[in-house]
Coordinates of C-alpha atoms and ligand atoms in Angstrom, one line a residue:
M1 CA 0.0 0.0 0.0
D2 CA 1.0 3.6 -0.8
Q3 CA 3.0 4.9 2.2
R4 CA 1.9 8.4 1.3
L5 CA -1.7 7.7 1.8
I6 CA -3.7 6.8 4.9
F7 CA -6.6 4.5 3.7
R8 CA -9.2 2.7 5.7
Q9 CA -12.2 0.7 4.6
L10 CA -15.1 0.7 7.1
F11 CA -18.1 -1.6 7.0
D12 CA -21.7 -1.1 8.1
P13 CA -23.1 -4.6 8.6
T14 CA -26.8 -3.6 8.5
S15 CA -26.7 -2.2 5.0
S16 CA -23.5 -4.0 3.8
S17 CA -22.1 -0.6 2.9
Y18 CA -18.5 0.5 2.8
T19 CA -17.2 3.9 3.9
Y20 CA -13.7 5.0 3.0
L21 CA -11.4 7.3 4.9
L22 CA -8.5 8.8 2.9
G23 CA -5.8 11.0 4.6
D24 CA -2.6 12.7 3.6
P25 CA 0.0 11.6 6.2
V26 CA 1.9 14.9 6.0
S27 CA -0.8 17.6 6.3
R28 CA -3.2 15.2 8.1
E29 CA -6.1 16.5 5.8
A30 CA -8.7 13.8 5.1
L31 CA -11.8 13.0 3.1
L32 CA -14.6 10.5 4.0
V33 CA -16.5 8.7 1.2
D34 CA -20.0 7.4 1.7
P35 CA -20.5 7.8 5.5
V36 CA -23.4 5.8 7.0
I37 CA -25.5 7.7 9.7
E38 CA -25.4 4.9 12.3
Q39 CA -21.6 4.7 12.0
V40 CA -20.8 8.5 12.3
R41 CA -19.6 8.2 15.9
R42 CA -17.3 5.3 15.0
D43 CA -15.9 7.0 11.9
L44 CA -15.2 10.3 13.7
A45 CA -13.5 8.3 16.5
L46 CA -11.1 6.9 13.9
V47 CA -10.5 10.3 12.4
R48 CA -9.6 11.5 15.9
D49 CA -7.4 8.5 16.8
L50 CA -5.4 8.9 13.5
G51 CA -5.0 12.7 14.2
L52 CA -6.7 13.6 10.9
R53 CA -8.6 16.8 10.0
L54 CA -11.7 15.9 8.0
L55 CA -12.2 18.5 5.2
A56 CA -15.2 17.0 3.4
T57 CA -17.5 14.0 3.0
L58 CA -18.3 12.8 -0.5
D59 CA -21.3 10.6 -1.4
T60 CA -20.9 8.5 -4.6
H61 CA -24.7 8.8 -5.1
I62 CA -28.1 9.2 -3.4
H63 CA -28.2 5.9 -1.6
A64 CA -31.4 3.9 -1.4
D65 CA -30.7 1.5 1.4
H66 CA -29.2 3.7 4.2
I67 CA -29.0 7.4 5.2
T68 CA -25.8 9.2 4.6
G69 CA -23.9 10.6 7.6
A70 CA -22.8 13.7 5.5
A71 CA -25.0 16.4 7.2
A72 CA -24.5 14.9 10.7
I73 CA -20.7 15.1 10.3
R74 CA -21.0 18.6 8.9
S75 CA -23.0 19.7 12.0
L76 CA -20.4 18.0 14.3
L77 CA -17.1 19.1 12.6
G78 CA -18.0 21.8 10.0
T79 CA -16.9 19.6 7.1
R80 CA -18.1 20.3 3.5
V81 CA -20.7 18.1 2.0
L82 CA -20.0 17.1 -1.6
I83 CA -22.1 15.2 -4.1
S84 CA -22.6 15.2 -7.9
K85 CA -24.7 18.0 -9.5
T86 CA -26.7 15.4 -11.4
S87 CA -27.7 13.6 -8.2
G88 CA -30.4 16.2 -7.7
A89 CA -29.5 16.4 -3.9
E90 CA -30.1 19.7 -2.1
G91 CA -28.2 21.2 0.8
A92 CA -24.6 20.3 -0.3
D93 CA -21.8 22.8 0.0
A94 CA -20.5 22.0 -3.5
Y95 CA -21.9 20.0 -6.4
L96 CA -19.3 18.0 -8.4
T97 CA -19.2 17.5 -12.1
G98 CA -17.1 15.0 -14.1
G99 CA -13.3 15.7 -14.0
Q100 CA -13.5 17.9 -10.9
I101 CA -10.6 17.5 -8.4
V102 CA -11.1 17.4 -4.7
P103 CA -7.7 17.9 -2.9
F104 CA -6.7 16.7 0.6
G105 CA -3.2 17.9 1.5
A106 CA -0.8 16.8 -1.3
R107 CA -3.3 14.2 -2.5
S108 CA -6.6 14.4 -4.4
L109 CA -9.6 12.6 -5.7
T110 CA -11.0 13.1 -9.2
A111 CA -14.7 12.8 -9.7
L112 CA -15.7 10.6 -12.7
A113 CA -19.3 10.7 -13.9
T114 CA -20.4 7.1 -14.0
P115 CA -24.2 7.2 -14.3
G116 CA -26.4 4.1 -14.7
H117 CA -27.3 2.8 -11.2
T118 CA -28.6 6.4 -10.7
P119 CA -28.1 9.4 -13.0
G120 CA -25.9 11.1 -10.4
C121 CA -23.4 8.3 -9.6
M122 CA -19.8 9.2 -9.4
T123 CA -16.6 7.2 -9.1
Y124 CA -13.8 8.8 -7.1
L125 CA -10.3 8.2 -8.5
L126 CA -7.1 8.7 -6.5
D127 CA -4.6 11.2 -8.0
E128 CA -2.2 8.6 -9.4
R129 CA -5.0 6.5 -10.7
T130 CA -4.0 3.5 -8.6
L131 CA -7.3 3.2 -6.6
A132 CA -10.9 4.2 -7.2
M133 CA -14.1 4.1 -5.2
T134 CA -16.8 3.0 -7.6
G135 CA -19.9 3.5 -5.5
D136 CA -22.7 1.2 -6.8
C137 CA -21.5 1.5 -10.4
L138 CA -19.2 -1.5 -10.4
L139 CA -19.2 -4.0 -7.5
V140 CA -16.9 -7.0 -7.0
R141 CA -18.0 -9.4 -9.8
A142 CA -21.3 -7.6 -9.8
C143 CA -22.8 -4.1 -10.4
G144 CA -25.4 -1.8 -9.0
R145 CA -29.0 -2.5 -10.0
T146 CA -30.8 -0.3 -12.5
D147 CA -34.5 -0.9 -11.7
F148 CA -35.2 2.2 -9.6
Q149 CA -34.0 5.8 -9.0
E150 CA -34.0 6.4 -12.8
G151 CA -31.5 3.6 -13.3
N152 CA -30.5 2.9 -16.8
S153 CA -28.6 -0.3 -17.7
R154 CA -27.3 1.0 -21.1
Q155 CA -25.9 4.0 -19.4
L156 CA -24.3 1.8 -16.8
Y157 CA -22.7 -0.4 -19.4
H158 CA -21.1 2.7 -21.0
S159 CA -19.9 4.1 -17.7
V160 CA -18.2 0.9 -16.8
H161 CA -16.6 0.3 -20.2
E162 CA -15.6 3.9 -20.9
Q163 CA -14.7 5.2 -17.5
I164 CA -13.7 2.3 -15.3
F165 CA -12.4 -0.3 -17.8
A166 CA -10.3 2.6 -19.3
L167 CA -8.1 2.6 -16.1
D168 CA -5.0 0.4 -15.8
D169 CA -5.5 -3.3 -15.1
D170 CA -4.0 -3.1 -11.6
C171 CA -6.0 -0.1 -10.4
L172 CA -7.7 -1.2 -7.2
L173 CA -11.5 -0.8 -7.1
Y174 CA -13.4 -0.4 -3.9
P175 CA -17.2 -0.8 -4.0
A176 CA -19.9 1.0 -2.0
H177 CA -21.4 -2.4 -1.1
D178 CA -20.7 -6.1 -1.0
Y179 CA -23.2 -8.7 0.2
R180 CA -20.7 -11.5 0.5
G181 CA -18.0 -9.8 2.5
L182 CA -15.7 -9.3 -0.5
T183 CA -13.6 -6.1 -0.1
V184 CA -11.7 -5.1 -3.2
T185 CA -11.1 -6.0 -6.8
T186 CA -9.1 -4.6 -9.8
V187 CA -9.9 -3.3 -13.2
G188 CA -8.2 -6.3 -14.9
E189 CA -10.1 -8.9 -12.8
E190 CA -13.5 -7.2 -13.5
R191 CA -12.7 -6.7 -17.2
R192 CA -12.0 -10.5 -17.5
Y193 CA -14.3 -12.0 -14.9
N194 CA -17.3 -9.8 -14.2
P195 CA -20.3 -12.1 -15.0
R196 CA -22.4 -9.2 -16.2
L197 CA -19.9 -6.9 -17.9
G198 CA -16.6 -8.8 -18.4
G199 CA -15.1 -10.9 -21.2
A200 CA -16.9 -10.8 -24.5
L201 CA -20.3 -9.8 -23.0
S202 CA -22.1 -7.3 -25.1
E203 CA -24.4 -4.3 -24.2
S204 CA -27.5 -6.4 -25.0
D205 CA -26.2 -9.3 -22.9
F206 CA -25.9 -6.8 -20.1
T207 CA -29.2 -5.2 -20.4
T208 CA -31.0 -8.5 -20.6
Y209 CA -29.2 -9.6 -17.5
M210 CA -30.2 -6.4 -15.7
D211 CA -33.8 -6.7 -16.9
N212 CA -34.0 -10.1 -15.1
L213 CA -32.3 -9.4 -11.8
G214 CA -35.6 -9.8 -9.9
L215 CA -34.4 -8.2 -6.6
A216 CA -36.7 -7.0 -3.9
H217 CA -36.5 -3.2 -3.2
P218 CA -34.2 -2.2 -0.4
K219 CA -36.0 -2.3 2.9
L220 CA -35.2 1.3 3.8
I221 CA -35.8 2.9 0.4
K222 CA -38.8 5.0 1.5
E223 CA -36.9 6.6 4.4
A224 CA -33.4 6.7 2.8
V225 CA -34.0 8.4 -0.6
P226 CA -35.9 11.4 0.8
A227 CA -33.4 11.9 3.6
N228 CA -30.4 11.5 1.2
R229 CA -31.9 14.1 -1.2
Q230 CA -31.2 16.5 1.7
C231 CA -27.7 15.0 2.2
G232 CA -29.0 13.4 5.4
A233 CA -30.2 16.6 7.0
S234 CA -33.6 15.5 8.2
A235 CA -35.5 14.3 11.3
A236 CA -35.1 10.7 10.1
S237 CA -31.3 11.2 10.1
Q238 CA -31.2 12.6 13.5
A239 CA -33.3 9.7 14.8
A240 CA -30.9 7.2 13.2
M241 CA -27.8 8.6 14.6
K242 CA -26.7 7.0 17.9
L243 CA -26.7 9.8 20.5
P244 CA -24.6 9.8 23.6
G245 CA -26.3 9.1 27.0
F246 CA -25.2 12.6 28.0
A247 CA -23.8 15.4 25.9
A248 CA -20.2 15.4 27.1
A249 CA -19.5 11.8 26.3
V250 CA -17.3 10.9 23.3
C251 CA -17.4 7.6 21.6
S252 CA -14.1 5.7 21.1
F253 CA -13.3 3.7 18.0
A254 CA -13.8 0.6 20.3
G255 CA -17.4 1.7 20.8
I256 CA -16.9 2.9 24.4
W257 CA -18.6 6.2 25.5
E258 CA -16.1 8.1 27.6
V259 CA -16.0 11.3 29.7
D260 CA -12.8 13.1 30.8
G261 CA -11.9 13.9 34.4
T262 CA -12.2 17.7 34.1
W263 CA -15.8 17.5 32.9
L264 CA -16.6 14.9 35.5
E265 CA -15.2 17.0 38.4
E266 CA -17.4 19.9 37.2
N267 CA -20.5 17.7 36.9
L268 CA -20.2 15.4 39.9
G269 CA -23.7 16.2 41.1
A270 CA -25.4 15.4 37.7
V271 CA -24.2 11.7 37.6
Q272 CA -23.9 8.6 39.7
L273 CA -20.4 7.4 40.1
L274 CA -19.8 3.7 40.0
D275 CA -16.4 2.4 41.0
V276 CA -15.9 -1.1 39.7
R277 CA -12.5 -1.9 41.2
E278 CA -12.0 -4.3 44.2
P279 CA -12.4 -2.9 47.8
D280 CA -8.6 -2.9 48.5
E281 CA -8.0 -0.7 45.4
F282 CA -11.0 1.6 46.3
N283 CA -9.3 2.1 49.7
G284 CA -5.8 2.0 48.4
P285 CA -3.2 4.6 47.3
L286 CA -5.1 5.9 44.3
G287 CA -8.1 6.6 46.5
H288 CA -11.6 7.1 45.0
I289 CA -13.8 10.0 43.8
P290 CA -15.9 11.4 46.7
G291 CA -19.4 10.1 46.4
A292 CA -18.5 7.0 44.3
R293 CA -20.3 3.8 45.1
L294 CA -18.1 0.6 45.1
L295 CA -19.6 -2.2 43.0
P296 CA -16.8 -4.6 41.8
L297 CA -17.0 -5.6 38.1
G298 CA -17.9 -9.2 39.0
T299 CA -21.0 -8.2 40.9
L300 CA -22.2 -5.5 38.5
A301 CA -24.6 -7.5 36.3
Q302 CA -26.6 -8.7 39.3
A303 CA -26.7 -5.3 41.0
A304 CA -27.6 -3.3 37.9
G305 CA -31.3 -3.1 39.0
T306 CA -30.3 -1.3 42.2
L307 CA -28.9 1.8 40.4
D308 CA -30.7 5.1 40.2
A309 CA -32.8 4.9 37.0
G310 CA -33.0 8.7 36.7
K311 CA -29.3 9.6 36.7
P312 CA -26.6 8.9 34.1
I313 CA -23.8 6.6 35.2
V314 CA -20.1 7.2 35.1
T315 CA -18.1 4.0 35.6
I316 CA -14.6 4.2 37.1
C317 CA -11.6 1.8 37.5
R318 CA -7.8 2.0 37.7
A319 CA -6.9 2.7 34.1
G320 CA -10.2 2.8 32.1
G321 CA -10.3 -0.9 31.1
R322 CA -12.7 -2.5 33.6
S323 CA -14.9 0.7 33.5
A324 CA -15.3 0.2 29.7
Q325 CA -16.4 -3.4 30.3
A326 CA -18.8 -2.1 33.0
M327 CA -20.3 0.2 30.4
V328 CA -20.9 -2.8 28.1
I329 CA -22.5 -4.8 31.0
L330 CA -24.8 -1.9 31.9
N331 CA -25.8 -1.5 28.2
R332 CA -26.8 -5.1 28.2
A333 CA -28.9 -4.5 31.3
G334 CA -30.8 -1.8 29.3
R335 CA -28.9 1.3 30.5
N336 CA -27.8 3.5 27.6
D337 CA -26.9 6.5 29.7
V338 CA -23.5 5.2 30.7
A339 CA -20.0 6.5 30.1
S340 CA -16.6 5.3 31.3
L341 CA -14.1 7.7 33.0
A342 CA -11.2 7.9 30.4
G343 CA -7.9 6.9 31.9
G344 CA -9.5 5.9 35.2
M345 CA -8.1 6.8 38.7
L346 CA -4.5 6.9 37.3
R347 CA -5.3 9.8 35.0
W348 CA -7.7 11.4 37.6
N349 CA -4.8 11.4 40.1
S350 CA -2.2 12.7 37.7
A351 CA -4.5 15.6 36.8
G352 CA -4.7 16.4 40.5
L353 CA -8.5 16.1 40.7
V354 CA -10.3 15.8 44.1
T355 CA -9.7 12.4 45.6
Q356 CA -10.7 10.7 48.8
R357 CA -8.3 8.3 50.6
A358 CA -9.0 5.8 53.4
G359 CA -8.3 7.4 56.7
A360 CA -8.0 10.9 55.2
Ligands
LIG1 N1 -31.4 -6.4 0.6 C1 -30.8 -5.1 0.4 C2 -30.9 -4.7 -1.0 C3 -29.9 -3.7 -1.3 C4 -29.8 -3.2 -2.8 O1 -30.8 -3.4 -3.6 N2 -28.7 -2.6 -3.1 C5 -28.5 -2.0 -4.3 C6 -27.5 -0.8 -4.1 S1 -28.4 0.6 -3.4 C7 -27.9 -2.8 -5.4 O2 -27.6 -2.3 -6.4 N3 -27.7 -4.1 -5.2 C8 -27.1 -4.9 -6.2 C9 -27.2 -6.4 -5.9 O3 -27.7 -6.7 -4.8 O4 -26.8 -7.1 -6.8 C10 -31.6 -4.1 1.3 O5 -32.7 -4.3 1.6 O6 -31.0 -3.0 1.6
LIG2 FE1 -27.1 2.5 -4.4

């Protein structure tokens, strides 16, 4: 893989969608292609962990099976929302046309117009033409359907042959979906082996194939298409985004909601503190936070019902590991208003925050 590129493929199992994060390792500027609303917190946690600055989100098209995370990410980070002009979407910050270049640091993506699955479909090609994200135009040994959203199989045939098959054989192709868990292909493989478009198959072979796909419509089409016409800025999108139990919590890439010590010290009265260490640690040299209730991790599942139902919970341990596990256990017990203290009592002590020690 190119050492001058940070590249991550992220999966949403509900819709079998892929999201792609591309970053320039020097400037740390980054782009996110096809974010999924339910995965926004996860994706932004990765952006944070990698020390990237997200400039924009790009959708390859108006998706029919999930809501885009574009508008939600814009409202959280101030990123620009980009989509093709011919998509008909409203509320973007810029509308792309074929050939347009979107830079991130020293790197860039070029938008190629590849209509057919929808009229506004785009493929995003990396600067050195070694990698492209094809959206639902070309999938691994498959392609996007053409039986809704003004799909057109003739147009798709020409997009694939004239835009994608025109790239070098070893150019990597990353799809927007795969329903079998396949992750990547190349131009050469698809040119030879794509069962709909490869080898000696003609345009009429392809259109006949597509006329007989016989697929059921995506389950979410009625919610997704109207929301995506607004780039995901709608009530349906807000509802689909996983919200924190309380506003200050931040989701880690591991899926753990965390609060930091400074916030916690200022908000001690608004939460219930649950220390999940053993009694000797609670009363040991690291001490505990005043007001914390001791409930060792092994006893937590059984005792979950005894916690105050009206107050969010902050779980605490030595270094932030067991408290993360405590959050998962409490989620399982039906509590979604739980966050773990990041870094535990070790970080709390090194920040010099108020601590109670046995005998003190
Ligand atoms: N069962 C899926 C269907 C998804 C679907 O139709 N996906 C479109 C992309 S938006 C497609 O082109 N699929 C091609 C295929 O399944 O071969 C759902 O309900 O979401
Ligand atoms: Fe699609």
